[in-house]
């Protein structure tokens, strides 16, 4: 199963959220890449973040961001 580019971009945005604090959000500025801006809007539409330009993670967003961080951490480990 190949990962669609749009999903990959959404994962990249989720990975930007801090792992250790739920009280920190992100802001995707208009100077960000078109892909990042569109991914952030999609994450908001899916109910994972509170604002179309970032904001904070929702409960579902926290869960998905945790999965994203675990996946990236597991893939980054060297044997």
XYZ file of C-alpha atoms in Angstrom, residues 2 5 8 12 14 20 24 26 28 34 44 48 52 54 56 58 63 66 68-69 71 75 79:
23
model
C 1.489 3.293 -1.067
C 1.244 12.466 -0.852
C 2.294 12.145 3.988
C 4.479 15.884 8.595
C 1.172 16.210 12.990
C 5.520 16.590 25.835
C 1.526 24.075 23.003
C 1.475 25.379 16.152
C 1.222 27.498 9.954
C 1.431 25.184 -0.169
C -8.774 20.837 10.744
C -7.679 16.717 14.451
C -7.408 25.747 9.906
C -2.868 25.116 13.258
C -4.052 22.883 19.213
C -8.171 17.890 19.569
C -4.203 10.236 19.565
C 0.966 10.093 19.356
C 2.662 9.518 14.302
C 5.436 10.135 16.840
C 5.805 5.457 14.058
C 11.433 3.956 11.984
C 19.687 -1.630 15.315
